[in-house]
Coordinates of C-alpha atoms in Angstrom, one line a residue:
Chain A
M95 CA -16.1 11.0 9.1
S96 CA -15.9 12.3 5.6
V97 CA -16.1 9.3 3.4
R98 CA -19.4 7.4 3.1
A99 CA -20.0 4.5 1.0
S100 CA -22.6 6.4 -1.1
E101 CA -20.1 9.2 -1.9
R102 CA -17.4 6.8 -2.9
T103 CA -19.5 4.8 -5.3
R104 CA -20.5 8.1 -7.0
A105 CA -17.0 9.2 -7.4
P106 CA -16.4 10.4 -11.0
R107 CA -15.5 7.8 -13.5
V108 CA -13.7 9.4 -16.4
V109 CA -15.2 9.1 -19.8
E110 CA -13.2 7.4 -22.3
D111 CA -12.7 10.4 -24.7
E112 CA -11.8 12.6 -21.8
V113 CA -9.1 10.2 -20.8
K114 CA -7.3 10.4 -23.9
Q115 CA -6.9 14.2 -23.8
T116 CA -6.3 14.7 -20.1
A117 CA -3.0 13.7 -18.6
A118 CA -3.4 10.8 -16.2
I119 CA -1.2 12.7 -13.5
E120 CA -0.1 16.3 -13.6
V121 CA 2.3 17.5 -11.1
N122 CA 2.9 21.3 -10.9
D123 CA 5.6 23.2 -9.0
L124 CA 5.7 20.4 -6.3
T125 CA 8.0 20.9 -3.4
V126 CA 8.2 18.4 -0.5
A127 CA 10.5 18.9 2.5
Y128 CA 11.1 16.7 5.5
R129 CA 12.0 18.9 8.4
D130 CA 14.1 21.7 6.7
A131 CA 15.6 19.7 3.8
P132 CA 13.9 19.6 0.5
V133 CA 13.2 16.1 -0.8
L134 CA 11.6 17.3 -4.0
W135 CA 12.1 20.7 -5.4
D136 CA 9.9 22.6 -7.7
L137 CA 8.9 19.6 -9.7
D138 CA 6.7 19.6 -12.9
L139 CA 5.8 16.3 -14.3
T140 CA 3.2 15.1 -16.8
V141 CA 2.1 11.4 -16.9
P142 CA 0.2 11.0 -20.2
S143 CA -2.7 8.7 -20.1
G144 CA -2.0 5.1 -21.1
V145 CA 1.9 5.0 -20.7
L146 CA 4.0 2.8 -18.5
M147 CA 6.3 5.2 -16.8
A148 CA 9.4 4.3 -14.8
I149 CA 10.7 6.7 -12.3
V150 CA 14.5 6.3 -11.9
G151 CA 17.1 8.1 -9.8
P152 CA 19.7 7.5 -7.3
N153 CA 19.1 6.7 -3.6
G154 CA 17.6 9.8 -1.9
A155 CA 16.4 11.2 -5.1
G156 CA 12.8 11.5 -3.8
K157 CA 11.3 8.7 -5.9
T158 CA 9.2 7.3 -3.1
T159 CA 8.4 10.8 -1.8
L160 CA 7.1 11.7 -5.3
I161 CA 4.6 8.9 -5.6
K162 CA 3.5 9.4 -2.0
A163 CA 3.0 13.1 -2.7
I164 CA 0.9 12.0 -5.8
L165 CA -1.2 9.9 -3.5
G166 CA -1.5 12.6 -0.7
L167 CA 0.4 10.6 1.7
V168 CA 2.9 13.1 2.6
P169 CA 2.3 17.0 3.1
R170 CA 3.2 19.2 0.1
A171 CA 5.2 22.3 1.0
A172 CA 4.1 23.8 -2.3
G173 CA 2.5 22.8 -5.6
E174 CA -0.4 20.7 -6.6
V175 CA -1.1 17.3 -8.0
R176 CA -4.0 16.6 -10.4
V177 CA -5.3 13.2 -11.4
Y178 CA -7.4 13.3 -14.6
G179 CA -7.9 17.0 -14.0
G180 CA -9.1 16.7 -10.4
P181 CA -7.5 16.6 -6.9
Y182 CA -6.5 13.1 -5.7
S183 CA -9.0 13.1 -2.9
E184 CA -11.8 13.4 -5.5
Q185 CA -10.2 10.9 -8.0
R186 CA -8.9 8.2 -5.7
N187 CA -11.1 5.5 -7.1
L188 CA -9.2 5.8 -10.4
V189 CA -5.8 5.1 -8.5
A190 CA -4.4 1.9 -7.1
Y191 CA -1.2 1.9 -4.9
V192 CA 1.3 -0.8 -4.6
P193 CA 3.5 0.1 -1.7
Q194 CA 7.1 -1.3 -1.1
R195 CA 6.8 -4.9 0.0
G196 CA 9.1 -4.1 3.1
S197 CA 6.6 -1.5 4.3
V198 CA 4.4 -3.9 6.2
D199 CA 4.8 -6.7 8.8
W200 CA 4.4 -9.9 7.0
D201 CA 3.9 -11.7 10.3
F202 CA 0.5 -10.1 10.7
P203 CA -2.1 -12.8 11.3
T204 CA -3.9 -12.8 8.0
S205 CA -4.3 -14.8 4.7
V206 CA -3.3 -14.0 1.2
L207 CA -7.0 -13.7 0.2
D208 CA -7.7 -11.5 3.0
V209 CA -4.9 -9.0 2.1
V210 CA -6.1 -8.9 -1.6
M211 CA -9.7 -8.2 -0.5
M212 CA -8.3 -5.1 1.2
G213 CA -8.2 -3.6 -2.3
R214 CA -12.1 -3.5 -2.1
Y215 CA -12.3 -1.8 1.2
G216 CA -12.2 1.6 -0.5
T217 CA -15.3 0.9 -2.6
L218 CA -17.1 -0.8 0.4
G219 CA -16.7 2.3 2.4
W220 CA -17.2 2.4 6.2
L221 CA -18.9 -0.4 8.2
R222 CA -19.7 -2.6 5.3
R223 CA -18.2 -6.0 5.4
A224 CA -16.5 -7.9 2.6
G225 CA -18.6 -10.6 1.1
Q226 CA -18.7 -13.1 -1.8
R227 CA -18.3 -10.3 -4.3
E228 CA -15.3 -9.2 -2.9
R229 CA -14.0 -12.7 -2.6
D230 CA -14.6 -13.5 -6.2
A231 CA -12.9 -10.3 -7.3
A232 CA -9.9 -11.1 -5.1
M233 CA -9.7 -14.7 -6.6
A234 CA -9.8 -13.2 -10.1
A235 CA -6.9 -10.9 -9.2
L236 CA -4.9 -13.7 -7.7
A237 CA -5.3 -15.7 -10.8
K238 CA -3.7 -12.8 -12.8
V239 CA -0.6 -13.1 -10.7
D240 CA -0.6 -16.8 -10.7
M241 CA -1.4 -17.1 -7.0
V242 CA -4.8 -18.8 -6.9
D243 CA -3.4 -21.9 -5.0
L244 CA -1.9 -19.9 -2.2
A245 CA -5.1 -18.0 -1.5
S246 CA -5.6 -19.4 1.8
R247 CA -1.9 -19.3 2.8
Q248 CA -0.9 -17.4 5.9
I249 CA 1.1 -14.4 4.7
S250 CA 4.3 -15.0 6.8
Q251 CA 4.8 -18.2 4.7
L252 CA 5.3 -16.3 1.3
S253 CA 8.5 -15.8 -0.5
G254 CA 9.4 -12.2 -1.2
G255 CA 8.3 -12.6 -4.8
Q256 CA 4.9 -14.0 -3.6
Q257 CA 4.5 -11.1 -1.3
Q258 CA 5.1 -8.7 -4.2
R259 CA 2.4 -10.5 -6.2
V260 CA -0.1 -10.3 -3.4
F261 CA 0.4 -6.6 -3.3
L262 CA 0.0 -6.4 -7.1
A263 CA -3.1 -8.4 -6.8
R264 CA -4.5 -6.1 -4.1
A265 CA -4.1 -3.3 -6.5
L266 CA -5.6 -5.2 -9.5
V267 CA -8.8 -5.8 -7.4
Q268 CA -9.2 -2.0 -7.0
D269 CA -10.0 -1.9 -10.8
A270 CA -8.2 1.3 -11.2
R271 CA -7.2 3.3 -14.3
I272 CA -3.8 4.4 -12.7
Y273 CA -1.4 2.0 -11.0
V274 CA 1.3 3.7 -8.8
M275 CA 4.0 1.2 -7.8
D276 CA 6.9 1.6 -5.5
E277 CA 9.8 -0.8 -6.6
P278 CA 7.6 -3.6 -7.8
F279 CA 10.7 -5.5 -9.1
Q280 CA 12.8 -5.1 -6.0
G281 CA 14.3 -8.4 -5.0
V282 CA 11.9 -10.7 -6.7
D283 CA 12.5 -14.1 -8.3
A284 CA 12.3 -14.7 -12.1
K285 CA 8.9 -16.0 -11.9
T286 CA 7.5 -13.0 -10.2
E287 CA 9.4 -10.7 -12.5
R288 CA 7.7 -12.4 -15.5
A289 CA 4.3 -12.2 -13.8
I290 CA 4.7 -8.6 -13.1
V291 CA 5.7 -7.8 -16.7
T292 CA 2.7 -9.8 -18.0
V293 CA 0.5 -7.7 -15.7
L294 CA 2.0 -4.4 -16.9
Q295 CA 1.5 -5.4 -20.6
S296 CA -2.2 -6.3 -20.0
L297 CA -2.7 -3.1 -18.1
R298 CA -1.3 -1.1 -21.0
E299 CA -3.5 -3.1 -23.4
A300 CA -6.6 -2.1 -21.2
G301 CA -5.5 1.5 -21.6
S302 CA -4.4 1.9 -18.1
T303 CA -1.5 4.0 -16.8
V304 CA 1.4 2.8 -14.7
V305 CA 3.8 4.9 -12.7
A306 CA 6.6 2.7 -11.1
V307 CA 9.7 3.5 -9.1
H308 CA 12.3 1.4 -10.8
H309 CA 15.9 0.6 -9.8
A310 CA 17.4 -1.6 -12.6
L311 CA 18.3 0.9 -15.3
Q312 CA 19.1 -1.9 -17.9
T313 CA 15.5 -3.1 -17.8
V314 CA 13.8 0.3 -18.3
P315 CA 13.7 0.2 -22.1
E316 CA 12.3 -3.3 -22.0
Y317 CA 9.6 -2.9 -19.5
F318 CA 8.6 0.7 -19.9
D319 CA 7.7 3.2 -22.7
W320 CA 8.0 6.4 -20.6
V321 CA 10.6 7.3 -18.1
A322 CA 11.1 10.2 -15.6
L323 CA 14.7 10.8 -14.4
L324 CA 14.7 12.3 -10.8
N325 CA 17.2 13.6 -8.5
V326 CA 15.3 15.9 -6.1
R327 CA 14.5 18.1 -9.3
L328 CA 13.1 16.5 -12.4
I329 CA 16.0 15.9 -14.8
A330 CA 14.0 14.8 -17.8
S331 CA 10.8 12.9 -18.7
G332 CA 9.2 11.6 -21.8
P333 CA 9.4 8.6 -24.1
V334 CA 12.2 6.1 -23.3
A335 CA 13.6 6.4 -26.7
E336 CA 14.0 10.2 -26.5
V337 CA 15.0 11.0 -23.0
F338 CA 16.6 7.8 -21.5
T339 CA 20.0 8.9 -23.0
D340 CA 23.4 8.5 -21.5
E341 CA 23.7 12.1 -21.1
N342 CA 20.5 12.4 -19.1
I343 CA 21.4 9.4 -17.0
R344 CA 24.8 11.0 -16.2
R345 CA 23.0 14.2 -15.2
T346 CA 20.7 12.3 -12.9
Y347 CA 23.3 10.1 -11.2
G348 CA 26.2 12.5 -11.3
V349 CA 28.5 9.8 -12.6
P350 CA 28.8 7.7 -15.7
V351 CA 26.7 4.6 -15.0
P352 CA 27.3 1.3 -16.8
R353 CA 24.1 0.2 -18.0
A354 CA 24.7 -3.2 -19.5
N355 CA 26.4 -5.2 -16.8
G356 CA 23.5 -5.0 -14.2
T357 CA 25.4 -3.0 -11.6
A358 CA 22.7 -1.1 -9.6
A359 CA 23.2 2.5 -10.5
G360 CA 21.6 3.8 -7.3
D361 CA 24.6 2.2 -5.4
M362 CA 27.1 4.3 -7.1
A363 CA 25.5 7.7 -6.6
Chain B
M70 CA -13.8 -27.7 44.5
E71 CA -15.1 -25.5 47.2
L72 CA -13.9 -22.5 45.2
V73 CA -15.7 -23.7 42.2
R74 CA -19.1 -24.1 44.1
D75 CA -18.5 -20.7 45.7
L76 CA -18.1 -19.2 42.3
F77 CA -21.8 -20.1 41.6
F78 CA -23.4 -19.7 44.9
D79 CA -21.3 -17.0 46.8
Y80 CA -22.7 -13.7 45.8
T81 CA -19.5 -11.6 46.3
L82 CA -17.3 -14.1 44.6
R83 CA -19.7 -14.3 41.7
T84 CA -19.7 -10.5 41.4
V85 CA -16.0 -10.4 41.5
A86 CA -15.6 -13.1 38.9
L87 CA -18.0 -11.6 36.6
G88 CA -16.4 -8.2 36.8
A89 CA -12.9 -9.6 36.4
G90 CA -14.1 -11.7 33.5
C91 CA -15.6 -8.9 31.6
L92 CA -12.5 -6.7 32.1
G93 CA -10.2 -9.5 30.9
A94 CA -12.3 -10.1 27.8
V95 CA -12.3 -6.4 26.9
S96 CA -8.7 -5.9 27.5
G97 CA -7.9 -9.0 25.6
T98 CA -9.9 -7.8 22.6
L99 CA -8.3 -4.4 22.4
G100 CA -4.9 -5.7 23.4
T101 CA -4.8 -7.7 20.1
F102 CA -4.7 -4.5 18.1
A103 CA -2.2 -2.8 20.7
V104 CA 0.2 -5.8 20.4
L105 CA 0.0 -6.1 16.6
R106 CA 0.6 -2.4 16.2
R107 CA 3.6 -2.9 18.5
Q108 CA 2.1 -0.4 20.9
S109 CA 2.2 -2.4 24.1
L110 CA 3.9 0.6 25.8
L111 CA 0.9 2.8 24.9
G112 CA -1.3 0.6 27.2
D113 CA 1.1 1.3 30.1
A114 CA 1.1 5.1 29.5
I115 CA -2.6 5.2 29.4
S116 CA -3.1 3.3 32.6
H117 CA -0.6 5.3 34.5
A118 CA -1.9 8.5 33.0
A119 CA -5.4 7.7 34.3
L120 CA -4.4 8.0 38.1
P121 CA -4.5 11.7 38.4
G122 CA -7.9 11.7 36.6
I123 CA -9.3 9.3 39.2
V124 CA -8.1 11.4 42.1
L125 CA -9.2 14.8 40.5
A126 CA -12.6 13.3 39.8
F127 CA -13.1 12.5 43.5
L128 CA -11.7 16.0 44.6
I129 CA -14.0 17.6 42.3
T130 CA -17.3 15.7 42.8
G131 CA -16.5 14.3 46.3
S132 CA -18.1 11.1 44.9
K133 CA -16.7 7.7 45.1
D134 CA -19.1 6.3 42.5
T135 CA -17.4 4.0 40.0
L136 CA -18.8 5.7 37.0
V137 CA -17.6 9.1 38.1
L138 CA -14.0 7.8 38.8
V139 CA -13.8 5.8 35.6
L140 CA -14.9 8.8 33.6
G141 CA -12.1 10.8 35.3
A142 CA -9.6 8.1 34.5
A143 CA -10.8 8.0 30.9
V144 CA -10.4 11.8 30.4
A145 CA -6.9 11.7 31.9
G146 CA -5.9 8.5 30.1
W147 CA -7.2 10.1 26.8
I148 CA -5.4 13.4 27.3
G149 CA -2.2 11.4 28.0
T150 CA -2.7 9.5 24.8
L151 CA -3.4 12.4 22.6
L152 CA -0.3 14.2 24.1
V153 CA 1.9 11.2 23.1
L154 CA 0.4 11.0 19.6
S155 CA 0.8 14.8 19.0
V156 CA 4.2 15.1 20.7
T157 CA 5.5 12.3 18.4
R158 CA 3.9 13.9 15.3
A159 CA 4.9 17.4 16.0
T160 CA 8.4 17.3 17.6
R161 CA 11.6 15.3 16.9
I162 CA 10.9 13.3 20.3
P163 CA 10.7 9.6 19.3
E164 CA 7.5 7.8 20.5
D165 CA 9.0 5.7 23.2
S166 CA 10.4 8.8 24.8
A167 CA 7.1 10.5 24.6
L168 CA 5.4 7.6 26.1
G169 CA 8.0 7.4 29.0
I170 CA 7.5 11.1 29.7
V171 CA 3.8 11.2 29.7
L172 CA 3.7 7.9 31.8
S173 CA 6.0 9.2 34.5
V174 CA 4.7 12.8 34.7
F175 CA 1.0 11.8 34.9
F176 CA 1.7 9.0 37.4
G177 CA 3.8 11.2 39.5
F178 CA 1.2 13.8 39.6
G179 CA -1.4 11.3 40.4
L180 CA 0.7 10.1 43.4
V181 CA 1.0 13.5 44.6
L182 CA -2.7 14.2 44.4
L183 CA -3.3 10.8 46.1
T184 CA -1.0 11.6 49.0
Y185 CA -2.7 14.9 49.5
T186 CA -6.2 13.5 49.4
Q187 CA -5.3 11.1 52.1
T188 CA -4.6 14.1 54.4
L189 CA -8.0 15.4 54.0
P190 CA -10.5 14.5 56.7
T191 CA -13.2 13.7 54.2
A192 CA -11.2 11.1 52.4
A193 CA -10.4 9.0 55.4
Q194 CA -12.2 6.0 53.9
A195 CA -12.0 7.1 50.3
G196 CA -9.8 4.1 49.5
L197 CA -8.6 5.5 46.3
D198 CA -5.3 3.8 46.8
R199 CA -7.1 0.5 45.7
F200 CA -6.6 1.9 42.2
L201 CA -2.8 1.4 42.5
F202 CA -2.8 -2.4 42.7
G203 CA -6.5 -3.2 42.3
Q204 CA -8.8 -4.7 44.7
A205 CA -11.5 -7.1 43.3
A206 CA -13.0 -7.8 46.6
T207 CA -14.5 -4.3 46.7
L208 CA -16.4 -4.8 43.4
L209 CA -20.1 -4.3 43.6
M210 CA -22.8 -5.3 41.3
R211 CA -23.0 -1.6 40.2
D212 CA -19.4 -1.7 39.3
V213 CA -19.7 -4.8 37.2
V214 CA -22.6 -3.2 35.4
V215 CA -20.3 -0.2 34.6
I216 CA -17.4 -2.5 33.4
A217 CA -19.7 -4.8 31.3
G218 CA -21.6 -1.7 29.8
L219 CA -18.5 0.2 28.7
G220 CA -16.8 -2.9 27.8
A221 CA -19.7 -4.0 25.6
I222 CA -19.4 -0.5 23.7
A223 CA -15.7 -1.0 23.2
V224 CA -16.1 -4.5 21.8
L225 CA -19.0 -3.3 19.6
V226 CA -16.8 -0.5 18.2
V227 CA -14.2 -3.1 17.3
A228 CA -16.8 -5.2 15.5
L229 CA -18.2 -2.3 13.6
F230 CA -14.8 -0.9 12.4
W231 CA -13.3 -4.3 12.1
K232 CA -11.8 -3.7 8.5
E233 CA -10.8 -0.2 9.2
F234 CA -8.8 -1.3 12.3
K235 CA -7.3 -4.1 10.3
L236 CA -6.2 -1.8 7.7
L237 CA -4.6 0.4 10.4
A238 CA -2.8 -2.3 11.9
F239 CA -1.7 -3.9 8.8
D240 CA -1.1 -1.3 6.2
R241 CA -1.9 2.3 7.2
E242 CA -0.6 4.1 4.2
F243 CA -2.6 1.8 1.8
G244 CA -5.6 2.7 3.9
A245 CA -4.9 6.3 3.5
S246 CA -4.5 5.8 -0.3
I247 CA -8.0 4.2 -0.7
G248 CA -9.6 7.1 1.3
F249 CA -9.8 6.2 4.9
P250 CA -8.8 9.0 7.4
M251 CA -6.4 6.9 9.2
R252 CA -5.6 9.5 11.8
R253 CA -9.2 9.5 12.9
V254 CA -9.3 5.7 12.7
E255 CA -6.3 5.6 15.0
V256 CA -7.8 8.2 17.4
L257 CA -11.0 6.0 17.5
L258 CA -9.1 2.8 18.2
T259 CA -7.0 4.5 20.9
T260 CA -10.0 5.9 22.4
V261 CA -11.7 2.4 22.7
L262 CA -8.3 1.1 24.1
V263 CA -8.5 3.9 26.8
V264 CA -12.0 2.6 27.6
A265 CA -10.8 -0.9 27.9
I266 CA -8.1 0.0 30.3
V267 CA -10.0 2.3 32.6
V268 CA -12.8 -0.2 33.2
G269 CA -10.1 -2.6 34.5
L270 CA -8.3 -0.1 36.9
Q271 CA -10.4 -0.7 40.0
T272 CA -9.8 -4.4 39.8
V273 CA -6.3 -4.6 38.5
G274 CA -4.8 -1.4 39.3
V275 CA -2.9 1.3 37.3
V276 CA 0.5 -0.2 37.8
L277 CA -0.2 -3.5 36.2
M278 CA -3.1 -2.9 33.9
A279 CA -0.8 -2.9 30.9
A280 CA -0.2 -6.5 31.5
M281 CA -3.9 -7.3 30.8
V282 CA -3.5 -5.5 27.5
V283 CA -0.4 -7.4 26.4
A284 CA -0.4 -10.8 27.9
P285 CA -3.7 -12.3 26.6
A286 CA -2.9 -11.1 23.0
A287 CA 0.7 -12.4 23.2
A288 CA -0.5 -15.7 24.2
A289 CA -3.2 -15.8 21.6
R290 CA -0.8 -15.0 18.8
Q291 CA 1.1 -18.2 19.5
W292 CA -2.1 -20.3 18.6
T293 CA -3.5 -18.8 15.5
D294 CA -2.6 -17.1 12.3
A295 CA -6.0 -15.3 11.6
L296 CA -6.9 -12.0 13.2
G297 CA -10.5 -13.0 13.9
S298 CA -9.5 -16.1 16.0
M299 CA -6.7 -14.1 17.7
V300 CA -9.1 -11.5 19.1
V301 CA -11.5 -14.2 20.2
L302 CA -8.7 -16.3 21.9
S303 CA -7.1 -13.3 23.4
A304 CA -10.5 -12.2 24.9
G305 CA -11.0 -15.8 26.2
F306 CA -7.5 -15.8 27.8
G307 CA -8.1 -12.4 29.3
A308 CA -11.4 -13.4 30.7
L309 CA -10.0 -16.7 32.2
A310 CA -7.1 -14.9 33.8
G311 CA -9.4 -12.2 35.1
V312 CA -11.8 -14.8 36.7
S313 CA -9.1 -17.1 38.2
G314 CA -7.0 -14.2 39.5
A315 CA -9.8 -12.4 41.1
V316 CA -11.3 -15.4 42.7
I317 CA -8.0 -16.4 44.2
S318 CA -7.3 -13.1 45.5
A319 CA -10.8 -12.5 46.8
S320 CA -10.8 -15.8 48.6
A321 CA -7.5 -15.0 50.4
Q322 CA -6.7 -12.4 52.9
N323 CA -4.8 -9.2 51.8
V324 CA -3.9 -10.5 48.4
P325 CA -4.0 -7.6 45.9
T326 CA -5.9 -8.5 42.8
G327 CA -3.7 -6.9 40.2
P328 CA -0.7 -9.0 40.8
T329 CA -2.7 -12.2 41.1
I330 CA -4.6 -11.6 37.8
V331 CA -1.3 -10.7 36.1
L332 CA 0.3 -13.9 37.3
A333 CA -2.6 -15.9 36.0
A334 CA -2.1 -14.2 32.6
T335 CA 1.4 -14.9 32.7
V336 CA 0.8 -18.6 33.1
F337 CA -1.2 -18.4 29.7
V338 CA 1.7 -16.7 28.1
L339 CA 4.3 -19.1 29.3
A340 CA 2.1 -22.1 28.5
S341 CA 1.4 -20.8 25.0
M342 CA 5.1 -19.9 24.3
A343 CA 6.0 -23.5 25.2
F344 CA 3.2 -25.6 23.8
A345 CA 1.5 -23.9 21.0
P346 CA 1.9 -25.7 17.7
R347 CA 4.3 -24.4 15.2
R348 CA 5.4 -21.3 17.2
G349 CA 5.8 -23.1 20.6
L350 CA 9.2 -23.9 21.9
V351 CA 8.4 -27.5 22.7
W352 CA 7.1 -28.0 19.2
E353 CA 10.1 -26.3 17.8
A354 CA 12.4 -28.6 19.9
V355 CA 10.6 -31.8 18.7
R356 CA 11.0 -30.7 15.0
R357 CA 14.6 -29.9 15.4
R358 CA 15.2 -33.3 17.0
R359 CA 13.3 -35.0 14.3
N360 CA 15.4 -33.1 11.6
R361 CA 18.6 -34.0 13.4
R362 CA 17.6 -37.7 13.3
V363 CA 17.0 -37.6 9.7
I364 CA 20.3 -36.0 9.1
R365 CA 22.1 -38.5 11.3
A366 CA 20.4 -41.5 9.5
D367 CA 21.5 -40.0 6.2
A368 CA 25.0 -39.6 7.5
V369 CA 24.9 -43.4 8.5
L370 CA 23.7 -44.4 5.0
E371 CA 26.6 -42.6 3.5
D372 CA 29.0 -44.4 5.9
L373 CA 27.4 -47.7 4.7
Y374 CA 27.7 -46.7 1.1
E375 CA 31.4 -45.9 1.5
L376 CA 32.1 -49.2 3.3
A377 CA 30.2 -51.1 0.6
G378 CA 32.4 -49.4 -2.0
Q379 CA 35.6 -50.5 -0.1
H380 CA 34.4 -54.0 0.2
R381 CA 33.0 -54.4 -3.3
G382 CA 29.8 -56.0 -2.2
V383 CA 26.4 -54.9 -1.0
A384 CA 25.8 -58.0 1.1
H385 CA 28.9 -57.7 3.1
G386 CA 27.9 -56.9 6.8
H387 CA 29.6 -54.3 8.9
A388 CA 29.8 -54.2 12.6
I389 CA 27.9 -51.4 14.5
A390 CA 31.2 -50.5 16.2
V391 CA 32.7 -49.7 13.0
L392 CA 29.8 -47.4 12.0
E393 CA 29.8 -45.8 15.5
T394 CA 33.5 -45.0 14.9
M395 CA 32.8 -43.5 11.6
A396 CA 29.9 -41.5 13.1
G397 CA 32.3 -39.9 15.6
G398 CA 31.5 -42.2 18.4
R399 CA 27.9 -41.3 18.5
R400 CA 25.6 -43.6 20.5
D401 CA 22.5 -43.4 18.5
V402 CA 23.8 -45.2 15.4
R403 CA 21.5 -48.1 16.2
R404 CA 18.4 -45.9 16.1
S405 CA 19.6 -44.4 12.7
L406 CA 20.1 -48.0 11.3
A407 CA 16.6 -49.0 12.6
K408 CA 15.1 -46.0 10.8
L409 CA 17.1 -46.9 7.5
Q410 CA 15.8 -50.4 7.8
V411 CA 12.2 -49.1 8.0
R412 CA 12.8 -47.2 4.9
G413 CA 14.3 -50.3 3.2
L414 CA 17.7 -48.6 2.7
A415 CA 19.7 -50.9 5.2
V416 CA 19.3 -54.4 6.3
A417 CA 20.6 -56.4 9.5
Q418 CA 22.4 -59.6 8.8
E419 CA 22.1 -62.6 10.8
D420 CA 25.2 -62.1 12.7
G421 CA 24.3 -58.7 14.0
T422 CA 26.2 -56.7 11.3
W423 CA 24.6 -54.3 8.9
S424 CA 24.8 -53.8 5.2
I425 CA 23.3 -51.4 2.6
T426 CA 20.5 -52.6 0.4
P427 CA 20.4 -52.0 -3.4
A428 CA 17.7 -49.4 -2.8
G429 CA 20.1 -47.7 -0.2
L430 CA 22.9 -47.7 -2.7
E431 CA 20.7 -45.9 -5.2
A432 CA 19.5 -43.4 -2.6
A433 CA 23.1 -42.7 -1.5
E434 CA 24.3 -42.2 -5.1
R435 CA 21.3 -39.8 -5.8
R436 CA 22.1 -37.9 -2.7
G437 CA 25.8 -37.8 -3.6
R438 CA 24.9 -36.5 -7.1
I439 CA 22.7 -33.8 -5.8
G440 CA 25.3 -32.9 -3.2
A441 CA 27.9 -32.5 -6.0
D442 CA 25.7 -30.4 -8.2
S443 CA 24.7 -28.0 -5.6

């Protein structure tokens, strides 16, 4: 088995100066295919360190596949992904992943605290058990998403928004530099939405980088400062003010998209 | 009573109970993960796939030693499982089809080998057919040692890789993202599952062994919301089912052990489904009944409120017959009124009629407002 505790704790921490120069994530010529059909085609993407980047695009554009390819969860047909200059497998201690809430069975017999502590399993490595230190870290992360009083709650008794905050806390407990999130705002209540926005802002203040798949186009300029428009190919990426234009959105979704009235753009594509 | 005494003093019965208890505890432990990962069918495929391994092990070595046969079973069961995993991964055949194919092909091959073996002169008393439906009465102390030893290894592996197995069962992709090679973790867990299954084959049989993987875990899930206690409970249910089933079958003539043990496990499942708090059907029914009563009492309170409005007075009493009519002829209006009286919302007059109290008025008005708002 390749990962031992000693190796994981020795994994490279990036020096602060280096972080500023190197891109957080660098994707070159990435192509991913399921069966024969390409899901991502010849994609180049740079995520500068310290930005909050939204990944937007219609259904089937490959948004989830892109972040899974960054995390090494789907095989690449071609291309490479570098995280602070190195391959993901060597830099994974710098990255925390918030999967889609619907990707797990919430009837699993476990508690909120227990799920959040899973975020420490990577640094614990094989065989070692979670103890008081992990418990304290998990409680601190739960405090950041306003869930302390639900720590011992069975996870099947959570609302959708609370589930999302549990996943967010599990990522925060990893104490990473890059947070990769798959639809963190999908179907959450107003309180959760505010909690996530607060967390995003404090992450930015701490110099962390966030890459999030996002559906609601109208909130992109409010919540994020960088954006990547994706539809199998990368249409455009850069600061929201520069690239989040009607023209680029039209090229991404193929049809004019009303941005103000809250219509989900993906439904129209 | 005699059975219980025999359990302690009858050597054969004690051996049988010990062996069956061990196998039940082990399959209960591993079954928890199989059930949570929705892989109950995998247990069935493994146990059926083990049959040709048992017969081949005998044909090759000529030995009927338990350890040899169990090793043969394990190798065949493991090959069958890896076949399922790799077919699912490499082809477009969905997992359930792969399971079905492996299960029937291996089992069919095993039956052919078994029939062939029984025509051999050397195999007259081989008794390999006991692996079909299980026979606890043939358990020797040596067999129990094999079951307990291999079972202990399986349980130890679960204890050591507890958090890795939990990650695999709950959120496999997250586990991969933080650096655990989840495919290897899966192969490890499946290998231990194979061990747990093959140690039970002599006692329970290949046909029904899957029930020992699924039933204790399914019963345990009803009682707890924590993985740790689910594993412990499931092991306990499995052990109890094993002991009771094996003892019953060993003390009766010609009762195959597998079906008896499985019936015992089924009793646990049914009882758990019925009586477990929160998830149990009985509990659910009680809760629903209680809710219905609350709703009915509220409805009667509303009726009283309406009557008070028509009669311009709180103190004016109303006959139960009137309230029954308003409630659509329901007979439990009296019970609802009694409930309302306890809550101080309605009061019985001396002539047996009922009226709403000022507190009841307030409550009804508050409810009405909330109803109008929402």
